[in-house]
C-alpha cells in the first residue's frame, strides 16, 4: 500500500507492507499558495513515483490510503472542507486519484489515520481501545474502539480539539469559545503568550525574538521554559491543565485502555504533563484513573502515513 499524510506544509508518503513496515519515506513541500491544482498534482506525482519504484523492483501496489486534515466524508471520498486549504470544498480526492492510478483509494481524516497507525504499529499495539490526540498547530483526535476507527454517525467523531474546556475562554477558529485547541495547541500557546505580553507580562520571549512578537512560536516557548522563563512555564502548565480536563472527560465517557499523545507539542511533555496528570487525577473517576495509561505516541512523524495505509489494508480485507 502507499500511505499518504497530507499536511498543511508538506505531503508525506511512503510504501507500507502488510506488517506495517515503512519504506521509501518522502516529504514533498507544499508551496505557500496551497493552490488546489498544485497540491493535487504534487500528490499525484508523489504517488506515481512510488508506484513506479515498486513496479521496478517487482512489487505490486494494491491500493492507496490517504489521511487529510479537515472534514472528510470517507464513504464518498470527499474532502468536505479543510482549514489548511482554503477553497477546498467537496474535493473528490478519492475518485480523482482512483481515476489517475486505476487503484482503490481509501480516504480518511488525518487524526483518524494517526490513531489507527498508533493502534496498528505504535503505542497501542497491545490494546483494544484508545484515544489519540495529535497536538500540533491544532489538536486532532482519533478514537479506536474494539480495534477499529470510530467515525461517528456522520464521520465527525474525534473533534477533541473543539471540546469546551473553559466556557469563558477565548474564541476558537471554529466559532466556539474556550475550546481545548485555544489553549493546548501550538497556536493556542502562542496566542496566550502574545496576549500576556500585550498586557505587560515580563518574559525573555521578547529578547529571544529581538522584540518581534510575531516570531514567537511553540518551539521558542519551549526554549524559554528551559531557561526558566516564568510566562512560558505558566503557559505550558495552563496547556497541561486544560489538556488534563479534556483527557479526564474522555476517560469518563469512553473508558479507553490508553490515551496516546502525538505531535510536535509533545516535545514539551515534561513541562505540561505534570499539570495534565494532576487534573486527570482530580477529575476522572477514581476507578478509571490508575488503569488508563497516558503515553507518548511511538511512531513520531510517521503515524499518519502508517495509519492511512493501515486503514487501506484493513478496509480492503487484507489485515
Ligand atoms: Zn473550536
PDB file of N, CA, C and O in Angstrom, residues 104-182:
ATOM      1  N   UNK A 104      -7.737   1.140  -5.988  1.00  0.00           N
ATOM      2  CA  UNK A 104      -8.637   1.629  -4.936  1.00  0.00           C
ATOM      3  C   UNK A 104      -7.919   2.657  -4.050  1.00  0.00           C
ATOM      4  O   UNK A 104      -6.728   2.498  -3.766  1.00  0.00           O
ATOM      5  N   UNK A 105      -8.645   3.697  -3.661  1.00  0.00           N
ATOM      6  CA  UNK A 105      -8.082   4.727  -2.777  1.00  0.00           C
ATOM      7  C   UNK A 105      -8.976   4.842  -1.548  1.00  0.00           C
ATOM      8  O   UNK A 105     -10.206   4.867  -1.670  1.00  0.00           O
ATOM      9  N   UNK A 106      -8.368   4.859  -0.354  1.00  0.00           N
ATOM     10  CA  UNK A 106      -9.118   4.975   0.894  1.00  0.00           C
ATOM     11  C   UNK A 106      -8.757   6.306   1.545  1.00  0.00           C
ATOM     12  O   UNK A 106      -7.592   6.549   1.869  1.00  0.00           O
ATOM     13  N   UNK A 107      -9.768   7.157   1.711  1.00  0.00           N
ATOM     14  CA  UNK A 107      -9.536   8.496   2.261  1.00  0.00           C
ATOM     15  C   UNK A 107     -10.109   8.575   3.671  1.00  0.00           C
ATOM     16  O   UNK A 107     -11.211   8.093   3.926  1.00  0.00           O
ATOM     17  N   UNK A 108      -9.346   9.150   4.585  1.00  0.00           N
ATOM     18  CA  UNK A 108      -9.853   9.344   5.945  1.00  0.00           C
ATOM     19  C   UNK A 108      -9.275  10.626   6.516  1.00  0.00           C
ATOM     20  O   UNK A 108      -8.378  11.233   5.929  1.00  0.00           O
ATOM     21  N   UNK A 109      -9.776  11.002   7.667  1.00  0.00           N
ATOM     22  CA  UNK A 109      -9.257  12.165   8.381  1.00  0.00           C
ATOM     23  C   UNK A 109      -7.830  11.870   8.869  1.00  0.00           C
ATOM     24  O   UNK A 109      -7.519  10.739   9.238  1.00  0.00           O
ATOM     25  N   UNK A 110      -6.957  12.878   8.879  1.00  0.00           N
ATOM     26  CA  UNK A 110      -5.556  12.637   9.258  1.00  0.00           C
ATOM     27  C   UNK A 110      -5.406  12.166  10.707  1.00  0.00           C
ATOM     28  O   UNK A 110      -4.539  11.339  11.010  1.00  0.00           O
ATOM     29  N   UNK A 111      -6.269  12.675  11.596  1.00  0.00           N
ATOM     30  CA  UNK A 111      -6.163  12.265  13.003  1.00  0.00           C
ATOM     31  C   UNK A 111      -6.646  10.824  13.192  1.00  0.00           C
ATOM     32  O   UNK A 111      -6.091  10.080  14.011  1.00  0.00           O
ATOM     33  N   UNK A 112      -7.664  10.418  12.419  1.00  0.00           N
ATOM     34  CA  UNK A 112      -8.093   9.014  12.456  1.00  0.00           C
ATOM     35  C   UNK A 112      -6.965   8.116  11.961  1.00  0.00           C
ATOM     36  O   UNK A 112      -6.722   7.037  12.504  1.00  0.00           O
ATOM     37  N   UNK A 113      -6.283   8.571  10.909  1.00  0.00           N
ATOM     38  CA  UNK A 113      -5.173   7.789  10.356  1.00  0.00           C
ATOM     39  C   UNK A 113      -4.073   7.629  11.402  1.00  0.00           C
ATOM     40  O   UNK A 113      -3.554   6.528  11.610  1.00  0.00           O
ATOM     41  N   UNK A 114      -3.720   8.735  12.077  1.00  0.00           N
ATOM     42  CA  UNK A 114      -2.661   8.674  13.098  1.00  0.00           C
ATOM     43  C   UNK A 114      -3.073   7.729  14.230  1.00  0.00           C
ATOM     44  O   UNK A 114      -2.260   6.931  14.718  1.00  0.00           O
ATOM     45  N   UNK A 115      -4.351   7.805  14.633  1.00  0.00           N
ATOM     46  CA  UNK A 115      -4.835   6.935  15.713  1.00  0.00           C
ATOM     47  C   UNK A 115      -4.727   5.470  15.294  1.00  0.00           C
ATOM     48  O   UNK A 115      -4.266   4.617  16.062  1.00  0.00           O
ATOM     49  N   UNK A 116      -5.117   5.178  14.053  1.00  0.00           N
ATOM     50  CA  UNK A 116      -5.042   3.789  13.594  1.00  0.00           C
ATOM     51  C   UNK A 116      -3.585   3.333  13.477  1.00  0.00           C
ATOM     52  O   UNK A 116      -3.247   2.187  13.788  1.00  0.00           O
ATOM     53  N   UNK A 117      -2.705   4.256  13.050  1.00  0.00           N
ATOM     54  CA  UNK A 117      -1.271   3.943  12.977  1.00  0.00           C
ATOM     55  C   UNK A 117      -0.722   3.553  14.343  1.00  0.00           C
ATOM     56  O   UNK A 117      -0.018   2.551  14.489  1.00  0.00           O
ATOM     57  N   UNK A 118      -1.068   4.333  15.368  1.00  0.00           N
ATOM     58  CA  UNK A 118      -0.582   4.031  16.726  1.00  0.00           C
ATOM     59  C   UNK A 118      -1.177   2.718  17.238  1.00  0.00           C
ATOM     60  O   UNK A 118      -0.531   1.986  17.972  1.00  0.00           O
ATOM     61  N   UNK A 119      -2.412   2.438  16.858  1.00  0.00           N
ATOM     62  CA  UNK A 119      -3.040   1.174  17.275  1.00  0.00           C
ATOM     63  C   UNK A 119      -2.369  -0.010  16.572  1.00  0.00           C
ATOM     64  O   UNK A 119      -2.062  -1.030  17.184  1.00  0.00           O
ATOM     65  N   UNK A 120      -2.119   0.152  15.278  1.00  0.00           N
ATOM     66  CA  UNK A 120      -1.621  -0.967  14.462  1.00  0.00           C
ATOM     67  C   UNK A 120      -0.150  -1.264  14.751  1.00  0.00           C
ATOM     68  O   UNK A 120       0.230  -2.408  14.998  1.00  0.00           O
ATOM     69  N   UNK A 121       0.676  -0.227  14.746  1.00  0.00           N
ATOM     70  CA  UNK A 121       2.118  -0.436  14.842  1.00  0.00           C
ATOM     71  C   UNK A 121       2.811   0.382  15.924  1.00  0.00           C
ATOM     72  O   UNK A 121       4.027   0.339  16.050  1.00  0.00           O
ATOM     73  N   UNK A 122       2.066   1.161  16.694  1.00  0.00           N
ATOM     74  CA  UNK A 122       2.712   2.062  17.647  1.00  0.00           C
ATOM     75  C   UNK A 122       2.423   1.735  19.097  1.00  0.00           C
ATOM     76  O   UNK A 122       2.405   0.565  19.498  1.00  0.00           O
ATOM     77  N   UNK A 123       2.141   2.766  19.875  1.00  0.00           N
ATOM     78  CA  UNK A 123       1.980   2.625  21.327  1.00  0.00           C
ATOM     79  C   UNK A 123       0.803   1.731  21.707  1.00  0.00           C
ATOM     80  O   UNK A 123       0.798   1.133  22.783  1.00  0.00           O
ATOM     81  N   UNK A 124      -0.199   1.639  20.818  1.00  0.00           N
ATOM     82  CA  UNK A 124      -1.419   0.916  21.176  1.00  0.00           C
ATOM     83  C   UNK A 124      -1.511  -0.492  20.623  1.00  0.00           C
ATOM     84  O   UNK A 124      -2.600  -1.064  20.558  1.00  0.00           O
ATOM     85  N   UNK A 125      -0.383  -1.071  20.234  1.00  0.00           N
ATOM     86  CA  UNK A 125      -0.399  -2.402  19.602  1.00  0.00           C
ATOM     87  C   UNK A 125      -1.124  -3.458  20.425  1.00  0.00           C
ATOM     88  O   UNK A 125      -1.758  -4.344  19.889  1.00  0.00           O
ATOM     89  N   UNK A 126      -0.950  -3.357  21.746  1.00  0.00           N
ATOM     90  CA  UNK A 126      -1.497  -4.435  22.585  1.00  0.00           C
ATOM     91  C   UNK A 126      -2.833  -4.096  23.236  1.00  0.00           C
ATOM     92  O   UNK A 126      -3.284  -4.806  24.128  1.00  0.00           O
ATOM     93  N   UNK A 127      -3.450  -2.993  22.828  1.00  0.00           N
ATOM     94  CA  UNK A 127      -4.736  -2.646  23.451  1.00  0.00           C
ATOM     95  C   UNK A 127      -5.853  -2.643  22.400  1.00  0.00           C
ATOM     96  O   UNK A 127      -5.597  -2.620  21.196  1.00  0.00           O
ATOM     97  N   UNK A 128      -7.077  -2.641  22.889  1.00  0.00           N
ATOM     98  CA  UNK A 128      -8.241  -2.685  22.007  1.00  0.00           C
ATOM     99  C   UNK A 128      -8.852  -1.326  21.748  1.00  0.00           C
ATOM    100  O   UNK A 128      -9.508  -1.109  20.746  1.00  0.00           O
ATOM    101  N   UNK A 129      -8.669  -0.431  22.736  1.00  0.00           N
ATOM    102  CA  UNK A 129      -9.312   0.873  22.592  1.00  0.00           C
ATOM    103  C   UNK A 129      -8.341   1.967  23.011  1.00  0.00           C
ATOM    104  O   UNK A 129      -7.600   1.813  23.987  1.00  0.00           O
ATOM    105  N   UNK A 130      -8.342   3.036  22.250  1.00  0.00           N
ATOM    106  CA  UNK A 130      -7.502   4.176  22.615  1.00  0.00           C
ATOM    107  C   UNK A 130      -8.069   5.456  22.022  1.00  0.00           C
ATOM    108  O   UNK A 130      -8.867   5.425  21.082  1.00  0.00           O
ATOM    109  N   UNK A 131      -7.655   6.556  22.624  1.00  0.00           N
ATOM    110  CA  UNK A 131      -7.951   7.860  22.042  1.00  0.00           C
ATOM    111  C   UNK A 131      -6.601   8.500  21.757  1.00  0.00           C
ATOM    112  O   UNK A 131      -5.726   8.528  22.624  1.00  0.00           O
ATOM    113  N   UNK A 132      -6.415   8.957  20.518  1.00  0.00           N
ATOM    114  CA  UNK A 132      -5.132   9.550  20.129  1.00  0.00           C
ATOM    115  C   UNK A 132      -5.336  11.040  19.857  1.00  0.00           C
ATOM    116  O   UNK A 132      -6.208  11.423  19.076  1.00  0.00           O
ATOM    117  N   UNK A 133      -4.550  11.861  20.538  1.00  0.00           N
ATOM    118  CA  UNK A 133      -4.615  13.310  20.315  1.00  0.00           C
ATOM    119  C   UNK A 133      -3.367  13.753  19.572  1.00  0.00           C
ATOM    120  O   UNK A 133      -2.251  13.498  20.030  1.00  0.00           O
ATOM    121  N   UNK A 134      -3.553  14.381  18.420  1.00  0.00           N
ATOM    122  CA  UNK A 134      -2.428  14.903  17.657  1.00  0.00           C
ATOM    123  C   UNK A 134      -2.296  16.386  17.963  1.00  0.00           C
ATOM    124  O   UNK A 134      -3.136  17.191  17.571  1.00  0.00           O
ATOM    125  N   UNK A 135      -1.248  16.726  18.720  1.00  0.00           N
ATOM    126  CA  UNK A 135      -1.096  18.101  19.202  1.00  0.00           C
ATOM    127  C   UNK A 135      -0.041  18.843  18.387  1.00  0.00           C
ATOM    128  O   UNK A 135       1.154  18.653  18.585  1.00  0.00           O
ATOM    129  N   UNK A 136      -0.503  19.644  17.455  1.00  0.00           N
ATOM    130  CA  UNK A 136       0.411  20.436  16.632  1.00  0.00           C
ATOM    131  C   UNK A 136      -0.136  21.841  16.524  1.00  0.00           C
ATOM    132  O   UNK A 136      -0.512  22.437  17.533  1.00  0.00           O
ATOM    133  N   UNK A 137      -0.219  22.348  15.288  1.00  0.00           N
ATOM    134  CA  UNK A 137      -0.806  23.668  15.047  1.00  0.00           C
ATOM    135  C   UNK A 137      -2.207  23.716  15.652  1.00  0.00           C
ATOM    136  O   UNK A 137      -2.591  24.678  16.301  1.00  0.00           O
ATOM    137  N   UNK A 138      -2.971  22.659  15.417  1.00  0.00           N
ATOM    138  CA  UNK A 138      -4.279  22.490  16.055  1.00  0.00           C
ATOM    139  C   UNK A 138      -4.239  21.231  16.902  1.00  0.00           C
ATOM    140  O   UNK A 138      -3.161  20.702  17.170  1.00  0.00           O
ATOM    141  N   UNK A 139      -5.414  20.758  17.327  1.00  0.00           N
ATOM    142  CA  UNK A 139      -5.460  19.474  18.030  1.00  0.00           C
ATOM    143  C   UNK A 139      -6.467  18.578  17.331  1.00  0.00           C
ATOM    144  O   UNK A 139      -7.651  18.912  17.233  1.00  0.00           O
ATOM    145  N   UNK A 140      -5.971  17.457  16.809  1.00  0.00           N
ATOM    146  CA  UNK A 140      -6.848  16.488  16.162  1.00  0.00           C
ATOM    147  C   UNK A 140      -7.071  15.321  17.100  1.00  0.00           C
ATOM    148  O   UNK A 140      -6.281  15.094  18.023  1.00  0.00           O
ATOM    149  N   UNK A 141      -8.139  14.587  16.873  1.00  0.00           N
ATOM    150  CA  UNK A 141      -8.399  13.425  17.719  1.00  0.00           C
ATOM    151  C   UNK A 141      -8.869  12.250  16.895  1.00  0.00           C
ATOM    152  O   UNK A 141      -9.553  12.422  15.882  1.00  0.00           O
ATOM    153  N   UNK A 142      -8.461  11.057  17.309  1.00  0.00           N
ATOM    154  CA  UNK A 142      -8.936   9.838  16.662  1.00  0.00           C
ATOM    155  C   UNK A 142      -9.299   8.837  17.742  1.00  0.00           C
ATOM    156  O   UNK A 142      -8.595   8.715  18.745  1.00  0.00           O
ATOM    157  N   UNK A 143     -10.428   8.160  17.549  1.00  0.00           N
ATOM    158  CA  UNK A 143     -10.916   7.219  18.565  1.00  0.00           C
ATOM    159  C   UNK A 143     -10.898   5.809  17.980  1.00  0.00           C
ATOM    160  O   UNK A 143     -11.431   5.585  16.887  1.00  0.00           O
ATOM    161  N   UNK A 144     -10.259   4.893  18.699  1.00  0.00           N
ATOM    162  CA  UNK A 144     -10.249   3.485  18.283  1.00  0.00           C
ATOM    163  C   UNK A 144     -11.039   2.691  19.317  1.00  0.00           C
ATOM    164  O   UNK A 144     -10.707   2.708  20.506  1.00  0.00           O
ATOM    165  N   UNK A 145     -12.093   2.032  18.865  1.00  0.00           N
ATOM    166  CA  UNK A 145     -12.887   1.178  19.751  1.00  0.00           C
ATOM    167  C   UNK A 145     -12.902  -0.232  19.177  1.00  0.00           C
ATOM    168  O   UNK A 145     -13.122  -0.400  17.974  1.00  0.00           O
ATOM    169  N   UNK A 146     -12.645  -1.209  20.014  1.00  0.00           N
ATOM    170  CA  UNK A 146     -12.569  -2.602  19.557  1.00  0.00           C
ATOM    171  C   UNK A 146     -11.665  -2.754  18.333  1.00  0.00           C
ATOM    172  O   UNK A 146     -11.970  -3.491  17.408  1.00  0.00           O
ATOM    173  N   UNK A 147     -10.576  -2.022  18.336  1.00  0.00           N
ATOM    174  CA  UNK A 147      -9.576  -2.154  17.277  1.00  0.00           C
ATOM    175  C   UNK A 147      -9.876  -1.405  15.989  1.00  0.00           C
ATOM    176  O   UNK A 147      -9.079  -1.426  15.056  1.00  0.00           O
ATOM    177  N   UNK A 148     -11.041  -0.744  15.922  1.00  0.00           N
ATOM    178  CA  UNK A 148     -11.415  -0.054  14.679  1.00  0.00           C
ATOM    179  C   UNK A 148     -11.601   1.443  14.927  1.00  0.00           C
ATOM    180  O   UNK A 148     -11.955   1.856  16.027  1.00  0.00           O
ATOM    181  N   UNK A 149     -11.419   2.233  13.864  1.00  0.00           N
ATOM    182  CA  UNK A 149     -11.664   3.672  13.972  1.00  0.00           C
ATOM    183  C   UNK A 149     -13.159   3.899  14.195  1.00  0.00           C
ATOM    184  O   UNK A 149     -13.992   3.340  13.477  1.00  0.00           O
ATOM    185  N   UNK A 150     -13.472   4.708  15.208  1.00  0.00           N
ATOM    186  CA  UNK A 150     -14.874   5.088  15.430  1.00  0.00           C
ATOM    187  C   UNK A 150     -15.112   6.415  14.721  1.00  0.00           C
ATOM    188  O   UNK A 150     -14.519   7.429  15.075  1.00  0.00           O
ATOM    189  N   UNK A 151     -15.959   6.400  13.682  1.00  0.00           N
ATOM    190  CA  UNK A 151     -16.122   7.609  12.865  1.00  0.00           C
ATOM    191  C   UNK A 151     -17.365   8.410  13.236  1.00  0.00           C
ATOM    192  O   UNK A 151     -17.542   9.528  12.785  1.00  0.00           O
ATOM    193  N   UNK A 152     -18.241   7.832  14.032  1.00  0.00           N
ATOM    194  CA  UNK A 152     -19.459   8.542  14.418  1.00  0.00           C
ATOM    195  C   UNK A 152     -20.532   8.416  13.355  1.00  0.00           C
ATOM    196  O   UNK A 152     -20.303   7.843  12.286  1.00  0.00           O
ATOM    197  N   UNK A 153     -21.703   8.973  13.658  1.00  0.00           N
ATOM    198  CA  UNK A 153     -22.852   8.829  12.753  1.00  0.00           C
ATOM    199  C   UNK A 153     -22.620   9.545  11.424  1.00  0.00           C
ATOM    200  O   UNK A 153     -23.104   9.117  10.383  1.00  0.00           O
ATOM    201  N   UNK A 154     -21.856  10.645  11.456  1.00  0.00           N
ATOM    202  CA  UNK A 154     -21.674  11.432  10.231  1.00  0.00           C
ATOM    203  C   UNK A 154     -20.202  11.643   9.892  1.00  0.00           C
ATOM    204  O   UNK A 154     -19.837  12.641   9.273  1.00  0.00           O
ATOM    205  N   UNK A 155     -19.353  10.739  10.376  1.00  0.00           N
ATOM    206  CA  UNK A 155     -17.922  10.849  10.084  1.00  0.00           C
ATOM    207  C   UNK A 155     -17.244  11.997  10.803  1.00  0.00           C
ATOM    208  O   UNK A 155     -16.161  12.433  10.420  1.00  0.00           O
ATOM    209  N   UNK A 156     -17.875  12.498  11.864  1.00  0.00           N
ATOM    210  CA  UNK A 156     -17.369  13.708  12.510  1.00  0.00           C
ATOM    211  C   UNK A 156     -16.799  13.452  13.908  1.00  0.00           C
ATOM    212  O   UNK A 156     -16.546  14.400  14.647  1.00  0.00           O
ATOM    213  N   UNK A 157     -16.638  12.200  14.291  1.00  0.00           N
ATOM    214  CA  UNK A 157     -16.209  11.932  15.667  1.00  0.00           C
ATOM    215  C   UNK A 157     -14.761  12.368  15.881  1.00  0.00           C
ATOM    216  O   UNK A 157     -14.023  12.607  14.919  1.00  0.00           O
ATOM    217  N   UNK A 158     -14.374  12.464  17.132  1.00  0.00           N
ATOM    218  CA  UNK A 158     -12.969  12.707  17.461  1.00  0.00           C
ATOM    219  C   UNK A 158     -12.517  14.151  17.346  1.00  0.00           C
ATOM    220  O   UNK A 158     -11.319  14.413  17.364  1.00  0.00           O
ATOM    221  N   UNK A 159     -13.436  15.101  17.239  1.00  0.00           N
ATOM    222  CA  UNK A 159     -13.012  16.515  17.163  1.00  0.00           C
ATOM    223  C   UNK A 159     -12.686  17.014  18.576  1.00  0.00           C
ATOM    224  O   UNK A 159     -13.321  17.931  19.111  1.00  0.00           O
ATOM    225  N   UNK A 160     -11.673  16.393  19.151  1.00  0.00           N
ATOM    226  CA  UNK A 160     -11.345  16.636  20.558  1.00  0.00           C
ATOM    227  C   UNK A 160     -10.787  18.045  20.773  1.00  0.00           C
ATOM    228  O   UNK A 160     -10.968  18.641  21.829  1.00  0.00           O
ATOM    229  N   UNK A 161     -10.148  18.594  19.749  1.00  0.00           N
ATOM    230  CA  UNK A 161      -9.639  19.963  19.841  1.00  0.00           C
ATOM    231  C   UNK A 161     -10.742  20.971  20.111  1.00  0.00           C
ATOM    232  O   UNK A 161     -10.482  22.072  20.597  1.00  0.00           O
ATOM    233  N   UNK A 162     -11.978  20.586  19.804  1.00  0.00           N
ATOM    234  CA  UNK A 162     -13.085  21.535  19.960  1.00  0.00           C
ATOM    235  C   UNK A 162     -14.020  21.166  21.107  1.00  0.00           C
ATOM    236  O   UNK A 162     -15.167  21.610  21.159  1.00  0.00           O
ATOM    237  N   UNK A 163     -13.512  20.384  22.044  1.00  0.00           N
ATOM    238  CA  UNK A 163     -14.223  20.175  23.311  1.00  0.00           C
ATOM    239  C   UNK A 163     -14.106  21.481  24.095  1.00  0.00           C
ATOM    240  O   UNK A 163     -13.025  22.078  24.159  1.00  0.00           O
ATOM    241  N   UNK A 164     -15.201  21.933  24.702  1.00  0.00           N
ATOM    242  CA  UNK A 164     -15.121  23.134  25.540  1.00  0.00           C
ATOM    243  C   UNK A 164     -14.447  22.777  26.864  1.00  0.00           C
ATOM    244  O   UNK A 164     -14.888  21.867  27.562  1.00  0.00           O
ATOM    245  N   UNK A 165     -13.349  23.459  27.177  1.00  0.00           N
ATOM    246  CA  UNK A 165     -12.697  23.223  28.471  1.00  0.00           C
ATOM    247  C   UNK A 165     -12.836  24.440  29.387  1.00  0.00           C
ATOM    248  O   UNK A 165     -12.567  24.364  30.572  1.00  0.00           O
ATOM    249  N   UNK A 166     -13.241  25.566  28.807  1.00  0.00           N
ATOM    250  CA  UNK A 166     -13.481  26.760  29.622  1.00  0.00           C
ATOM    251  C   UNK A 166     -14.567  27.605  28.945  1.00  0.00           C
ATOM    252  O   UNK A 166     -14.304  28.255  27.935  1.00  0.00           O
ATOM    253  N   UNK A 167     -15.786  27.593  29.516  1.00  0.00           N
ATOM    254  CA  UNK A 167     -16.890  28.314  28.864  1.00  0.00           C
ATOM    255  C   UNK A 167     -16.600  29.806  28.691  1.00  0.00           C
ATOM    256  O   UNK A 167     -17.154  30.445  27.805  1.00  0.00           O
ATOM    257  N   UNK A 168     -15.708  30.344  29.523  1.00  0.00           N
ATOM    258  CA  UNK A 168     -15.387  31.780  29.434  1.00  0.00           C
ATOM    259  C   UNK A 168     -14.137  32.020  28.585  1.00  0.00           C
ATOM    260  O   UNK A 168     -13.591  33.115  28.583  1.00  0.00           O
ATOM    261  N   UNK A 169     -13.674  31.001  27.899  1.00  0.00           N
ATOM    262  CA  UNK A 169     -12.386  31.096  27.201  1.00  0.00           C
ATOM    263  C   UNK A 169     -12.426  31.906  25.921  1.00  0.00           C
ATOM    264  O   UNK A 169     -13.480  32.397  25.504  1.00  0.00           O
ATOM    265  N   UNK A 170     -11.269  32.046  25.265  1.00  0.00           N
ATOM    266  CA  UNK A 170     -11.186  32.844  24.037  1.00  0.00           C
ATOM    267  C   UNK A 170     -11.904  32.183  22.862  1.00  0.00           C
ATOM    268  O   UNK A 170     -12.163  30.979  22.886  1.00  0.00           O
ATOM    269  N   UNK A 171     -12.191  32.990  21.846  1.00  0.00           N
ATOM    270  CA  UNK A 171     -12.882  32.469  20.663  1.00  0.00           C
ATOM    271  C   UNK A 171     -11.937  31.581  19.855  1.00  0.00           C
ATOM    272  O   UNK A 171     -10.765  31.908  19.674  1.00  0.00           O
ATOM    273  N   UNK A 172     -12.471  30.464  19.398  1.00  0.00           N
ATOM    274  CA  UNK A 172     -11.685  29.499  18.625  1.00  0.00           C
ATOM    275  C   UNK A 172     -11.989  29.701  17.135  1.00  0.00           C
ATOM    276  O   UNK A 172     -12.990  30.309  16.772  1.00  0.00           O
ATOM    277  N   UNK A 173     -11.121  29.144  16.274  1.00  0.00           N
ATOM    278  CA  UNK A 173     -11.348  29.208  14.821  1.00  0.00           C
ATOM    279  C   UNK A 173     -12.692  28.620  14.412  1.00  0.00           C
ATOM    280  O   UNK A 173     -13.251  28.981  13.381  1.00  0.00           O
ATOM    281  N   UNK A 174     -13.206  27.680  15.229  1.00  0.00           N
ATOM    282  CA  UNK A 174     -14.459  27.001  14.872  1.00  0.00           C
ATOM    283  C   UNK A 174     -15.672  27.863  15.198  1.00  0.00           C
ATOM    284  O   UNK A 174     -16.794  27.513  14.854  1.00  0.00           O
ATOM    285  N   UNK A 175     -15.463  28.979  15.914  1.00  0.00           N
ATOM    286  CA  UNK A 175     -16.582  29.855  16.262  1.00  0.00           C
ATOM    287  C   UNK A 175     -17.016  29.707  17.711  1.00  0.00           C
ATOM    288  O   UNK A 175     -17.670  30.586  18.266  1.00  0.00           O
ATOM    289  N   UNK A 176     -16.639  28.586  18.340  1.00  0.00           N
ATOM    290  CA  UNK A 176     -16.983  28.341  19.743  1.00  0.00           C
ATOM    291  C   UNK A 176     -15.983  29.085  20.651  1.00  0.00           C
ATOM    292  O   UNK A 176     -14.974  29.604  20.180  1.00  0.00           O
ATOM    293  N   UNK A 177     -16.274  29.111  21.940  1.00  0.00           N
ATOM    294  CA  UNK A 177     -15.372  29.758  22.900  1.00  0.00           C
ATOM    295  C   UNK A 177     -14.768  28.724  23.850  1.00  0.00           C
ATOM    296  O   UNK A 177     -15.460  27.814  24.299  1.00  0.00           O
ATOM    297  N   UNK A 178     -13.490  28.892  24.149  1.00  0.00           N
ATOM    298  CA  UNK A 178     -12.844  28.069  25.177  1.00  0.00           C
ATOM    299  C   UNK A 178     -12.590  26.627  24.786  1.00  0.00           C
ATOM    300  O   UNK A 178     -12.613  25.733  25.630  1.00  0.00           O
ATOM    301  N   UNK A 179     -12.330  26.374  23.489  1.00  0.00           N
ATOM    302  CA  UNK A 179     -12.007  25.012  23.040  1.00  0.00           C
ATOM    303  C   UNK A 179     -10.617  24.604  23.540  1.00  0.00           C
ATOM    304  O   UNK A 179      -9.747  25.453  23.740  1.00  0.00           O
ATOM    305  N   UNK A 180     -10.408  23.299  23.673  1.00  0.00           N
ATOM    306  CA  UNK A 180      -9.096  22.773  24.077  1.00  0.00           C
ATOM    307  C   UNK A 180      -7.986  23.327  23.183  1.00  0.00           C
ATOM    308  O   UNK A 180      -6.915  23.706  23.652  1.00  0.00           O
ATOM    309  N   UNK A 181      -8.276  23.382  21.874  1.00  0.00           N
ATOM    310  CA  UNK A 181      -7.293  23.855  20.899  1.00  0.00           C
ATOM    311  C   UNK A 181      -6.818  25.285  21.180  1.00  0.00           C
ATOM    312  O   UNK A 181      -5.695  25.645  20.865  1.00  0.00           O
ATOM    313  N   UNK A 182      -7.694  26.112  21.801  1.00  0.00           N
ATOM    314  CA  UNK A 182      -7.303  27.501  22.083  1.00  0.00           C
ATOM    315  C   UNK A 182      -6.252  27.589  23.180  1.00  0.00           C
ATOM    316  O   UNK A 182      -5.691  28.653  23.409  1.00  0.00           O
TER     317      UNK A 182
END
